[in-house]
PDB file of C-alpha atoms and ligand atoms in Angstrom:
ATOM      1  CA  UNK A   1     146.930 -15.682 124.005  1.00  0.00           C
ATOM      2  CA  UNK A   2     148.873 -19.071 123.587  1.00  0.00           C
ATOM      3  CA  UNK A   3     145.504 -20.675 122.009  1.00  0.00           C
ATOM      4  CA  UNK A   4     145.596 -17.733 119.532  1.00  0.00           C
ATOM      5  CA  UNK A   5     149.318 -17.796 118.758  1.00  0.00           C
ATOM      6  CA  UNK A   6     148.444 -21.822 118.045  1.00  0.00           C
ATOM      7  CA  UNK A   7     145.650 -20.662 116.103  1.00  0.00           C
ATOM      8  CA  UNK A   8     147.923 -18.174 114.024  1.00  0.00           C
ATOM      9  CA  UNK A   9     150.963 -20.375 113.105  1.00  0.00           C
ATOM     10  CA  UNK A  10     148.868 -23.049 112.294  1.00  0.00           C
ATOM     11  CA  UNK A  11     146.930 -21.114 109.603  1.00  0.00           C
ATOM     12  CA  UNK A  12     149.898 -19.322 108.374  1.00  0.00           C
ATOM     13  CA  UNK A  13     151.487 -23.466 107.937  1.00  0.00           C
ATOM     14  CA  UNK A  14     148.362 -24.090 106.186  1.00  0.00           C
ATOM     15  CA  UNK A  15     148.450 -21.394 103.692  1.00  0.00           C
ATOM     16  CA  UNK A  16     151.560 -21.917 103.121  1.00  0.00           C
ATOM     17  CA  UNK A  17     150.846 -25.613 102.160  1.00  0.00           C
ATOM     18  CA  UNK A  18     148.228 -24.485  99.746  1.00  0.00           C
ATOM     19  CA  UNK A  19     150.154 -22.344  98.349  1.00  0.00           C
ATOM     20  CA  UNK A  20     152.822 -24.628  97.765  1.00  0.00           C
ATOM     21  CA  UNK A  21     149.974 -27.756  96.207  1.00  0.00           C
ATOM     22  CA  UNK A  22     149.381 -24.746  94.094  1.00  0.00           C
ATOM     23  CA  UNK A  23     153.205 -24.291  92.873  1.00  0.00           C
ATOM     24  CA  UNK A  24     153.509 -28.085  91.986  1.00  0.00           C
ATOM     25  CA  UNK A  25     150.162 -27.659  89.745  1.00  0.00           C
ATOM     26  CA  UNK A  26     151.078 -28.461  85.960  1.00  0.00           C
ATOM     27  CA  UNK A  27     151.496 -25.348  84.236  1.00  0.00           C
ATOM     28  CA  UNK A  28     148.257 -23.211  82.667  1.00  0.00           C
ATOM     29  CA  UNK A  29     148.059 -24.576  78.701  1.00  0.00           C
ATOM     30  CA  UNK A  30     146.260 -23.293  76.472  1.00  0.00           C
ATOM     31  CA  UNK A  31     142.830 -24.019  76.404  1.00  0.00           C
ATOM     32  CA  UNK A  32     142.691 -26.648  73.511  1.00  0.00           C
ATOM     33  CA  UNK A  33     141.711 -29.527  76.074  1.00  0.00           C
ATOM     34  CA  UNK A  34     137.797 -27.466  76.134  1.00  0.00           C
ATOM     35  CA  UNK A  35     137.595 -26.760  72.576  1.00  0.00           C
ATOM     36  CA  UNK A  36     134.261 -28.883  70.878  1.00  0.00           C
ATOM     37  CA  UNK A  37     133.585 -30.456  74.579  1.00  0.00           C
ATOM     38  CA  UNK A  38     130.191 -30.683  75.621  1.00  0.00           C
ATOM     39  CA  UNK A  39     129.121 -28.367  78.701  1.00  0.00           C
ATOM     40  CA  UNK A  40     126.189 -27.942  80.417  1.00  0.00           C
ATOM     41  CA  UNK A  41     126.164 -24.930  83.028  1.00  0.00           C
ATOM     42  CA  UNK A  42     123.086 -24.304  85.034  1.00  0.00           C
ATOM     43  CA  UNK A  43     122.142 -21.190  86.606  1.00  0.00           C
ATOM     44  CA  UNK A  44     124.020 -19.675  83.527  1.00  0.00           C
ATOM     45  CA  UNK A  45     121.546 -16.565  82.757  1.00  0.00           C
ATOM     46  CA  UNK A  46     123.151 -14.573  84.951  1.00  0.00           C
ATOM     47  CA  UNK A  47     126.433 -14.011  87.903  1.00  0.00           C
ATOM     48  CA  UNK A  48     129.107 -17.010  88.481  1.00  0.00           C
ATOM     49  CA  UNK A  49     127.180 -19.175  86.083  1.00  0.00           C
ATOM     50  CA  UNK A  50     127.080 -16.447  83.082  1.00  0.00           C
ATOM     51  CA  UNK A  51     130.728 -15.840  83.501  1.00  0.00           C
ATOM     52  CA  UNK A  52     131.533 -19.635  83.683  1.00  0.00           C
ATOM     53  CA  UNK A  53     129.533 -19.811  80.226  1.00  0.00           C
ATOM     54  CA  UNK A  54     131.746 -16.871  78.811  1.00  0.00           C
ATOM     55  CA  UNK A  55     134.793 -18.608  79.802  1.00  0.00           C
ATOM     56  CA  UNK A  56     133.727 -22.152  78.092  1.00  0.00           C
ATOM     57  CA  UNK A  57     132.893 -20.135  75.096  1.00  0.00           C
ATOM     58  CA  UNK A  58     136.200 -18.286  74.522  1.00  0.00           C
ATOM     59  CA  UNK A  59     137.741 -21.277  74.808  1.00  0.00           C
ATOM     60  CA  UNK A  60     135.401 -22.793  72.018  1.00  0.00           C
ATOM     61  CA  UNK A  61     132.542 -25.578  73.740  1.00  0.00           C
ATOM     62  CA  UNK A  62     129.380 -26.449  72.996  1.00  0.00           C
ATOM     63  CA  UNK A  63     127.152 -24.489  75.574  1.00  0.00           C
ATOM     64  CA  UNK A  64     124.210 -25.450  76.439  1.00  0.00           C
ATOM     65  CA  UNK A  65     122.785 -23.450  79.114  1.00  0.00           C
ATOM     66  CA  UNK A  66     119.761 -23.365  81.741  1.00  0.00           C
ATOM     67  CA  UNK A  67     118.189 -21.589  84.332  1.00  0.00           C
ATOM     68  CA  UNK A  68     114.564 -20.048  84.647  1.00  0.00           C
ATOM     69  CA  UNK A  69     114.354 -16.872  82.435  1.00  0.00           C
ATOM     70  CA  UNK A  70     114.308 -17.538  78.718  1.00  0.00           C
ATOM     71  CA  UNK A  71     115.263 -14.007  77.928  1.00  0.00           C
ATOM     72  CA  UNK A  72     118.259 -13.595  79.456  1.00  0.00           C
ATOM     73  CA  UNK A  73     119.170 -17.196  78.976  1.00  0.00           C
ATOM     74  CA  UNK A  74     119.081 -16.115  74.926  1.00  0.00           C
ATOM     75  CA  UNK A  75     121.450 -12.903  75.877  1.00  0.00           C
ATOM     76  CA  UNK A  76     123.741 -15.124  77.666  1.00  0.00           C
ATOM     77  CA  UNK A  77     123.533 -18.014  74.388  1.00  0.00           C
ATOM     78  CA  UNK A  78     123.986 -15.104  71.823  1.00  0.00           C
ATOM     79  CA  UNK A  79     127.078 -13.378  73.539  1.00  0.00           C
ATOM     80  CA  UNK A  80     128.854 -17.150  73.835  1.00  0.00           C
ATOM     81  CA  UNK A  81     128.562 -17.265  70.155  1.00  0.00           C
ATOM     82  CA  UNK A  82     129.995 -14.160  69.726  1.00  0.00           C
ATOM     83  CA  UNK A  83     132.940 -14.821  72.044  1.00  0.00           C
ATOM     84  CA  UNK A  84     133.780 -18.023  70.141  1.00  0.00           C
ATOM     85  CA  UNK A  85     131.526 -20.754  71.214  1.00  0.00           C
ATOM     86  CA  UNK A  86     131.669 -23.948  68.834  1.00  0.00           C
ATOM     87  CA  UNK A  87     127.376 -23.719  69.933  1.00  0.00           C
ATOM     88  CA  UNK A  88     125.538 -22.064  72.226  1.00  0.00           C
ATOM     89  CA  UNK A  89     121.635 -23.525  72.975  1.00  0.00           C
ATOM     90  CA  UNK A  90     119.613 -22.671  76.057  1.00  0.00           C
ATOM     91  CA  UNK A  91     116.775 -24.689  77.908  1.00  0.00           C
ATOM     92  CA  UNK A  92     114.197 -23.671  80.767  1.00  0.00           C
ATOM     93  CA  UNK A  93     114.081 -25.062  83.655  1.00  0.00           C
ATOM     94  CA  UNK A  94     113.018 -24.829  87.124  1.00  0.00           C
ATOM     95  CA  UNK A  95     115.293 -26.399  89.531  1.00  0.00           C
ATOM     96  CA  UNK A  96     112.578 -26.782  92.800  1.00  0.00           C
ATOM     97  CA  UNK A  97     111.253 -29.699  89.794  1.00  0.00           C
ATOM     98  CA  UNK A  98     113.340 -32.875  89.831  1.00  0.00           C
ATOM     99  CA  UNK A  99     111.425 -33.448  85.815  1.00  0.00           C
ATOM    100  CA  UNK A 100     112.431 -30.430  84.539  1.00  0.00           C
ATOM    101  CA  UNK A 101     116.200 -30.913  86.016  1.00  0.00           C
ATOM    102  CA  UNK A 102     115.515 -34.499  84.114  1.00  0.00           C
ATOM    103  CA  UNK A 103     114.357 -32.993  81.280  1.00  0.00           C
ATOM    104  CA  UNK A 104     117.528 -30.946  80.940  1.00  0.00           C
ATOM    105  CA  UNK A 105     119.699 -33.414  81.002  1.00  0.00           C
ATOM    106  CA  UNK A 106     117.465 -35.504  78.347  1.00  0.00           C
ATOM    107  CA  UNK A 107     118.355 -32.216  76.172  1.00  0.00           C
ATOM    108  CA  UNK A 108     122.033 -32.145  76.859  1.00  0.00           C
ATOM    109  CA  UNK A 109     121.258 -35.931  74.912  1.00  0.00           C
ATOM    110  CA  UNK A 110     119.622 -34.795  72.036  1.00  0.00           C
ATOM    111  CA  UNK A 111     121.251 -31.613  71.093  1.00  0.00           C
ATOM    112  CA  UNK A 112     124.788 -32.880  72.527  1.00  0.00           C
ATOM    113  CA  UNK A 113     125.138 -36.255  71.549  1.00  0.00           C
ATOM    114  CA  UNK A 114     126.703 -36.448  75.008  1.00  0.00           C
ATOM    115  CA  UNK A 115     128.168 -34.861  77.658  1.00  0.00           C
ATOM    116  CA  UNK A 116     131.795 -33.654  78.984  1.00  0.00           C
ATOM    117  CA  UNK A 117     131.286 -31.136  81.768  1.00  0.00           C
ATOM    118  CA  UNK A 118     128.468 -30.858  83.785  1.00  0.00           C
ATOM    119  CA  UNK A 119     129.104 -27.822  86.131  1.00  0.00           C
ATOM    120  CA  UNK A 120     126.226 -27.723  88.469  1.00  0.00           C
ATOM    121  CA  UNK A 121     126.178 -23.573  89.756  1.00  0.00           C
ATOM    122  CA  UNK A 122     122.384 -22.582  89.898  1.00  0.00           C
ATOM    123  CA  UNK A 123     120.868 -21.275  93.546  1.00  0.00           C
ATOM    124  CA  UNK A 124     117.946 -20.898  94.698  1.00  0.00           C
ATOM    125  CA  UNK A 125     114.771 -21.261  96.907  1.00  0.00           C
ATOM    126  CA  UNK A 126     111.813 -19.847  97.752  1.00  0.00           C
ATOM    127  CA  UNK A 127     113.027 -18.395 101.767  1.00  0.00           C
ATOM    128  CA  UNK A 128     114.926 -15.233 102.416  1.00  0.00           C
ATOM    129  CA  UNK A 129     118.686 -14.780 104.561  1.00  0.00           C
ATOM    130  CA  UNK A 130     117.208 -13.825 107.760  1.00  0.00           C
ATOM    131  CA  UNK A 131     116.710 -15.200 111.225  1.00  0.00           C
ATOM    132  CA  UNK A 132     115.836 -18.424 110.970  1.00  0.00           C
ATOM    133  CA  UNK A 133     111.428 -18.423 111.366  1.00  0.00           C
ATOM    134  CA  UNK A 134     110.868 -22.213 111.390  1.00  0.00           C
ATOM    135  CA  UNK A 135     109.640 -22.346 107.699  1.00  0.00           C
ATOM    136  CA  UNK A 136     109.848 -25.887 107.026  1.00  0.00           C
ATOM    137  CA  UNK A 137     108.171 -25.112 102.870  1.00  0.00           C
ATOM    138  CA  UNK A 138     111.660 -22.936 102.639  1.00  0.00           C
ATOM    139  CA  UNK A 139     113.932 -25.587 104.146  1.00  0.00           C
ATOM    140  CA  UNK A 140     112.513 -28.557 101.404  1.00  0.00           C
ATOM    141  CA  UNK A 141     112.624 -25.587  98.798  1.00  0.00           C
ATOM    142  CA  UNK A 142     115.903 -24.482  99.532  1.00  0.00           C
ATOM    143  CA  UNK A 143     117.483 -28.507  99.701  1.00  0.00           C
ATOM    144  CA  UNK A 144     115.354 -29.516  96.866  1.00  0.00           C
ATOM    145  CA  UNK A 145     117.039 -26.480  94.198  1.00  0.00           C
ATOM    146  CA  UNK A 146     120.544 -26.285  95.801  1.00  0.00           C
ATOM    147  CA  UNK A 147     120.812 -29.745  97.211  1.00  0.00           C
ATOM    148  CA  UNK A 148     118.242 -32.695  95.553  1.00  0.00           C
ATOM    149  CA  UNK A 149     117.979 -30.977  91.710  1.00  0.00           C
ATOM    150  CA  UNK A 150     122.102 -31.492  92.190  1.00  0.00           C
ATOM    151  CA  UNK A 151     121.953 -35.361  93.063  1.00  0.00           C
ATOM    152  CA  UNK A 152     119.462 -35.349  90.128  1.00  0.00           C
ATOM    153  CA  UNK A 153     121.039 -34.038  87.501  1.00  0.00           C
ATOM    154  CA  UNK A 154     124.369 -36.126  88.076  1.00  0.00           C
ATOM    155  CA  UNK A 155     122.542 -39.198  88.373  1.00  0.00           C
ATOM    156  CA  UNK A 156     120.744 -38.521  85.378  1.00  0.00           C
ATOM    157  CA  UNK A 157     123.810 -37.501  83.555  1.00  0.00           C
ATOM    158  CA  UNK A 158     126.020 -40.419  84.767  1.00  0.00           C
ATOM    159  CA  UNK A 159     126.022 -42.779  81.798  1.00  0.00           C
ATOM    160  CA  UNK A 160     126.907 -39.631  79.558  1.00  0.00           C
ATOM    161  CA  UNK A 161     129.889 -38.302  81.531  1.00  0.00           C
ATOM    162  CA  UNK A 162     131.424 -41.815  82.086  1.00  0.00           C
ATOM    163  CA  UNK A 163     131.447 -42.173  78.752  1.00  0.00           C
ATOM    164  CA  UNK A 164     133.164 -39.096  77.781  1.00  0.00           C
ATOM    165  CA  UNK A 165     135.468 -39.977  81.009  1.00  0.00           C
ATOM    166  CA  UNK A 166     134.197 -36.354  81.714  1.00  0.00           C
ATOM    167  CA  UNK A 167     133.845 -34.053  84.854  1.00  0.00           C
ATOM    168  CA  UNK A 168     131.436 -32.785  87.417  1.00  0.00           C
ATOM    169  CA  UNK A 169     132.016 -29.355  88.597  1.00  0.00           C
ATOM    170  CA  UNK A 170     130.236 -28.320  91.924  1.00  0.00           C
ATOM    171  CA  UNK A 171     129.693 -24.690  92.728  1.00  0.00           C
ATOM    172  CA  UNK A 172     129.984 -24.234  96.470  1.00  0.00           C
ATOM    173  CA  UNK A 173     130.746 -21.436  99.105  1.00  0.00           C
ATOM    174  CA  UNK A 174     132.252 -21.462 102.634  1.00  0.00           C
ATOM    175  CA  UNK A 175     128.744 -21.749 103.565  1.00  0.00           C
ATOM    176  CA  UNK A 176     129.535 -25.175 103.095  1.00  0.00           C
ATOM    177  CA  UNK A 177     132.322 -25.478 104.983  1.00  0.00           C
ATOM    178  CA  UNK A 178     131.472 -23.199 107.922  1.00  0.00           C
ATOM    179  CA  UNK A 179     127.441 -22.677 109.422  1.00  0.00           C
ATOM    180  CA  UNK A 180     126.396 -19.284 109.158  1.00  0.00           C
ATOM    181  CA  UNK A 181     123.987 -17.809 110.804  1.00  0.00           C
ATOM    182  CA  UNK A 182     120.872 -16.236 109.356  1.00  0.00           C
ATOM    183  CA  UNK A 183     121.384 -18.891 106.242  1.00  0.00           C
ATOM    184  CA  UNK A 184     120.133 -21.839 107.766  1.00  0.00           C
ATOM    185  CA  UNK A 185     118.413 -23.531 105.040  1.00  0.00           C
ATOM    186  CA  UNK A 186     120.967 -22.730 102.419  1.00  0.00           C
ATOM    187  CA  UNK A 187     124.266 -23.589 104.833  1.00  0.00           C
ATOM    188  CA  UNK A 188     122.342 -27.152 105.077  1.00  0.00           C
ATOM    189  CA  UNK A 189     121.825 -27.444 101.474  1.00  0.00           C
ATOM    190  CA  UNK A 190     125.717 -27.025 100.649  1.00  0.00           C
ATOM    191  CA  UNK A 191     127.017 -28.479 103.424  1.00  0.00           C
ATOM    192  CA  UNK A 192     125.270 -31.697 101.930  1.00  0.00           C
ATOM    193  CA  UNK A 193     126.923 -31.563  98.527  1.00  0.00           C
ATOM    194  CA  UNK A 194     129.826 -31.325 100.558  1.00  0.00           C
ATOM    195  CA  UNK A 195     128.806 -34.514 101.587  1.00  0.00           C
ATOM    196  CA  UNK A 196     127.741 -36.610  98.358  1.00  0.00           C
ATOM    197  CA  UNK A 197     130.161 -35.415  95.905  1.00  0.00           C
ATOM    198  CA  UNK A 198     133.321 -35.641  98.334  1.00  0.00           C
ATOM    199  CA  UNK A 199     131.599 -39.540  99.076  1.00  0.00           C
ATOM    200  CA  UNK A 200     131.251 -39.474  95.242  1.00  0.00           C
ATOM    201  CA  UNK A 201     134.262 -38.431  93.958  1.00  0.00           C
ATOM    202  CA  UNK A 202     136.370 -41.458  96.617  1.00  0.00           C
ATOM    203  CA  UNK A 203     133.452 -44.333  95.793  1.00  0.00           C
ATOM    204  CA  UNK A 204     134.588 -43.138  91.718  1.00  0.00           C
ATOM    205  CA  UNK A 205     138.132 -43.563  92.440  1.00  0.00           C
ATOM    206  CA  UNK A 206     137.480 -46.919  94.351  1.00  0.00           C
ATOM    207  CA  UNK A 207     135.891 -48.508  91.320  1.00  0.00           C
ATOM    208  CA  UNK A 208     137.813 -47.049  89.186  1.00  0.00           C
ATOM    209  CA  UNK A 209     135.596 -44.881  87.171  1.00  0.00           C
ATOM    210  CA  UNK A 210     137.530 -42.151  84.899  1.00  0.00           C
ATOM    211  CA  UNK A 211     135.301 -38.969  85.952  1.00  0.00           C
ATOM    212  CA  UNK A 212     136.522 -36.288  87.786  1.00  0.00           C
ATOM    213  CA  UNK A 213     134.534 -34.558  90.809  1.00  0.00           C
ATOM    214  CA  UNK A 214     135.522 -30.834  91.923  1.00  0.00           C
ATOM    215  CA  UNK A 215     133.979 -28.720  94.289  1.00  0.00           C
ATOM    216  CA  UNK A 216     135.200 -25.039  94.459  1.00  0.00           C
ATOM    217  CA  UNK A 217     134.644 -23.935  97.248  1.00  0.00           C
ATOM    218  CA  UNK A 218     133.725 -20.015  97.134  1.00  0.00           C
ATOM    219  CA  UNK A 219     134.372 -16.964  99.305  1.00  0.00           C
ATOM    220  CA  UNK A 220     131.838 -14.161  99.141  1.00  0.00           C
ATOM    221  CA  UNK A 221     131.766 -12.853  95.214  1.00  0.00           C
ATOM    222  CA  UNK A 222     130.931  -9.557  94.278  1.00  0.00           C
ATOM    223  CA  UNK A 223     129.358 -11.683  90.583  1.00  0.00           C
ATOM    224  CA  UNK A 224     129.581  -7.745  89.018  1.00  0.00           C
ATOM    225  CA  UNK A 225     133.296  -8.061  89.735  1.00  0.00           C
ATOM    226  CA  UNK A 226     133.496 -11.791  89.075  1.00  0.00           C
ATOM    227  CA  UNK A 227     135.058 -11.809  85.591  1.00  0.00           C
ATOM    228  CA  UNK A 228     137.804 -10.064  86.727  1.00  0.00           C
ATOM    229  CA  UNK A 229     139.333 -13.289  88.096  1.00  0.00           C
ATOM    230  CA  UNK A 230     137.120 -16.505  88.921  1.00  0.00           C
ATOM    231  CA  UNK A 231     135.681 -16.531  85.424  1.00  0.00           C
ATOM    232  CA  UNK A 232     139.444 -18.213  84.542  1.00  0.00           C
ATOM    233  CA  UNK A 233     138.329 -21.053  86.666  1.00  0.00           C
ATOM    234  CA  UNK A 234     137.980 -23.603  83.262  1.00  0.00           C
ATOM    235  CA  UNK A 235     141.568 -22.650  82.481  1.00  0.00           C
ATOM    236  CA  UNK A 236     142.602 -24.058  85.613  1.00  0.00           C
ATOM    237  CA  UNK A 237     140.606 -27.085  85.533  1.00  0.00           C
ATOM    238  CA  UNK A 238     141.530 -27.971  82.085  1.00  0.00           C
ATOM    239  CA  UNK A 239     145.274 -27.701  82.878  1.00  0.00           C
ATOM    240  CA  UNK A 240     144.863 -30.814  84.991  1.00  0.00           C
ATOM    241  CA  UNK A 241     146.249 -33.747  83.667  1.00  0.00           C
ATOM    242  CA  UNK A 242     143.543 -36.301  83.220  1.00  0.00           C
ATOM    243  CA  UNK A 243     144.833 -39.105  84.998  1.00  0.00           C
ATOM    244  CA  UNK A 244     145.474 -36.786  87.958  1.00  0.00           C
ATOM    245  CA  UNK A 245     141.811 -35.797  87.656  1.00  0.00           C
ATOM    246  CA  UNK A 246     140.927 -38.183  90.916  1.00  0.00           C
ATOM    247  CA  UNK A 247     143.213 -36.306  93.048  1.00  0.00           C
ATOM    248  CA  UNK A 248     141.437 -32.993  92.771  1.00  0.00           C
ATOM    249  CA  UNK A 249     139.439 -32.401  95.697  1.00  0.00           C
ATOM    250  CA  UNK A 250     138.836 -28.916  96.009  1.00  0.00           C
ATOM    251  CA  UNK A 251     139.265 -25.120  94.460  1.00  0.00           C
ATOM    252  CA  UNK A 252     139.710 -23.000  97.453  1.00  0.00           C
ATOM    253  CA  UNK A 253     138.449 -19.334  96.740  1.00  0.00           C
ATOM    254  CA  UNK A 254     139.552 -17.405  99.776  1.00  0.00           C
ATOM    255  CA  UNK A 255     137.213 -13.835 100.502  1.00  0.00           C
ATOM    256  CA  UNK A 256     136.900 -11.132  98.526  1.00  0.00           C
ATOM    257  CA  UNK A 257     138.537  -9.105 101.653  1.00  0.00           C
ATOM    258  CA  UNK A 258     141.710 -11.376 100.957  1.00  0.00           C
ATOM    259  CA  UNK A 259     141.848 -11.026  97.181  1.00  0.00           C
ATOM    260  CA  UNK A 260     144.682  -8.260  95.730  1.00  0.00           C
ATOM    261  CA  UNK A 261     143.072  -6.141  93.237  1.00  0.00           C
ATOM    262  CA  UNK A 262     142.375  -7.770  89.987  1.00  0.00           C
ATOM    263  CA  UNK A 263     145.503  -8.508  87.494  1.00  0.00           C
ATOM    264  CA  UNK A 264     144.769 -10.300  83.933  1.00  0.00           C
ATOM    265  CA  UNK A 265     148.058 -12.379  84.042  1.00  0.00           C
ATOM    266  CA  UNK A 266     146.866 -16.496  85.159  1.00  0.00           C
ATOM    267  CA  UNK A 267     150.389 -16.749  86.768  1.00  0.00           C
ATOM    268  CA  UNK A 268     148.845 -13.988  89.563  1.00  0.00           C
ATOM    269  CA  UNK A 269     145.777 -15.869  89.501  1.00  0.00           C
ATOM    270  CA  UNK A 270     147.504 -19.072  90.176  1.00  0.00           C
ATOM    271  CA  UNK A 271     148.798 -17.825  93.017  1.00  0.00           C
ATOM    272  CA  UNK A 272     145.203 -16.374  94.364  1.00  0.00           C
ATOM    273  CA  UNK A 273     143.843 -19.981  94.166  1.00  0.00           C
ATOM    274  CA  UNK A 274     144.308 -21.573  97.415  1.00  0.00           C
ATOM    275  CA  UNK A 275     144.185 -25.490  96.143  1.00  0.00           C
ATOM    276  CA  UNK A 276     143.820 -28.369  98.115  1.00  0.00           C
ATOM    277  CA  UNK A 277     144.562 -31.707  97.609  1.00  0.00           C
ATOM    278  CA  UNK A 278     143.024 -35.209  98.140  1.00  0.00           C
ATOM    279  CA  UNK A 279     145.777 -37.769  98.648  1.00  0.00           C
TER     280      UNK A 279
HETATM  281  C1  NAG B 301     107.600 -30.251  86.585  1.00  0.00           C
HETATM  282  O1  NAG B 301     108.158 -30.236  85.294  1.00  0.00           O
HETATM  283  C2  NAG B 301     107.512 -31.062  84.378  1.00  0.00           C
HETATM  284  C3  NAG B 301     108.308 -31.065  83.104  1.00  0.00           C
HETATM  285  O2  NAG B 301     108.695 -29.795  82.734  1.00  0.00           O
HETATM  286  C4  NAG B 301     106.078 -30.582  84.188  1.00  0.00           C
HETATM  287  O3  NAG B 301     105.400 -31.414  83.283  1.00  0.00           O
HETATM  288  C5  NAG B 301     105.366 -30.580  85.530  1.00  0.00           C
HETATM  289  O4  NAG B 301     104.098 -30.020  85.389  1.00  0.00           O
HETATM  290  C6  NAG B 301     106.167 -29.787  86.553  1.00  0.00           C
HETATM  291  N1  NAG B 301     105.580 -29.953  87.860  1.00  0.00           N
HETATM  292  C7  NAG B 301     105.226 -28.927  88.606  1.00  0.00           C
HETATM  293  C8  NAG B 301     104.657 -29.238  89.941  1.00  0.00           C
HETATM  294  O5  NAG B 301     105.341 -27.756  88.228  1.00  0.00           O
END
């Protein structure tokens, strides 16, 4: 009983420290810091990654977008435009191919010019959530599309977003952060871009390179529901301050289970982000 008391106080202190980080955040501006900046969002034909594209585009970016099915990619490209994108372009790709994740980024160079936010979303893999069989072809699937096509595309996109002093945005889940059982393969693959971008993000601030490094660490979405709040996720980031960029370590997304019903005002929102700070 004592160990659970402990256990209770403790996380109420530690929500109650998030919440305050959250309180000394610069207020939500406007979103002119996004207009005509250059974003790549993979994954972006459908869920998180659509809405993350819809966001960018009401806020007036250059989209380019990519994930495996050309039609809906198109959809997804046509209804940015119509929301307000500055552009909206689409490429193919197949993340389980380290060339093609290349190849995108060789895109976001000749139809870009460049690069300001790379936010790095898709999924993917060729196992299923279930027991855990052994299947070593789904473990190397699984790390190569959610884990290895990551490292790729930030490597290959490095020069560009130091340039731009830009920002890599990590989609990630409290799979990352806690193992779960029956996702085995996928749990390993997130807990390892836990890994390199935290490792990235201090080795940037080290040697003093202007690019910032957030992971957002997600709860379980219902992605049919997610526009009702996580899709204001730019809004926040672009509120930052740029020279307090380094700082940001992580966008803490509690459960659905823990989220009040939906409310359009970003001051409620504010308040549902649990942030965290690197010091
Ligand atoms: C990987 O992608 C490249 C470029 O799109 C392509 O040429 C190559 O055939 C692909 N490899 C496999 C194994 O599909």
């Amino acid at each position: 009983m004592a160990a659970i008391r402990l256990l209770l106080s403790l996380l109420t202190g530690l929500c109650a420290y998030y919440f305050y980080s959250q309180e000394t955040l610069s207020p939500f501006k406007p979103p002119e810091m996004v207009r005509g900046k250059r974003v790549l969002v993979t994954g972006s034909s459908t869920g998180i990654g659509e809405q993350i594209a819809y966001e960018f585009a009401r806020m007036g970016a250059h989209l380019l977008l990519t994930a495996r099915r050309e039609k809906q990619l198109k959809e997804v490209a046509q209804k940015c435009l119509e929301l307000g994108a500055s552009s909206a372009r689409h490429v193919v790709s197949d993340m389980n191919n380290l060339t093609s994740a290349q190849n995108v980024i060789e895109d976001a160079r000749n139809k870009l010019r460049g690069l300001d936010y790379l936010v790095l979303n898709h999924v993917g893999g060729s196992g299923r959530f279930g027991p855990f069989q052994g299947d070593m072809a789904a473990v190397t699937s699984s790390m190569t599309v959610n884990f290895l096509s990551y490292v790729q595309l930030t490597v290959s996109a490095m020069t560009m977003l130091q340039e731009s002093q830009g920002s890599i945005i990590v989609i990630s889940s409290l799979s990352g952060r806690i193992g779960a059982p029956f996702t085995l393969s996928y749990s390993a693959a997130k807990f390892a871009l836990e890994g390199f971008y935290s490792s990235l993000r201090r080795e940037l601030r080290l040697r003093e390179i202007s690019l910032s490094v957030t992971v957002a660490v997600l709860g379980y979405i219902d992605t049919a529901k997610v526009d009702c709040w996580f899709t204001r996720l730019p809004h926040h980031l672009s509120s930052i301050p740029h020279n307090s960029c380094y700082g940001f370590d992580v966008l803490f997304v509690p459960p659905t289970a823990s989220i009040p019903a939906p409310s359009t005002g970003t001051e409620s929102l504010k308040t549902r982000l649990c942030v965290q700070w690197e010091h």
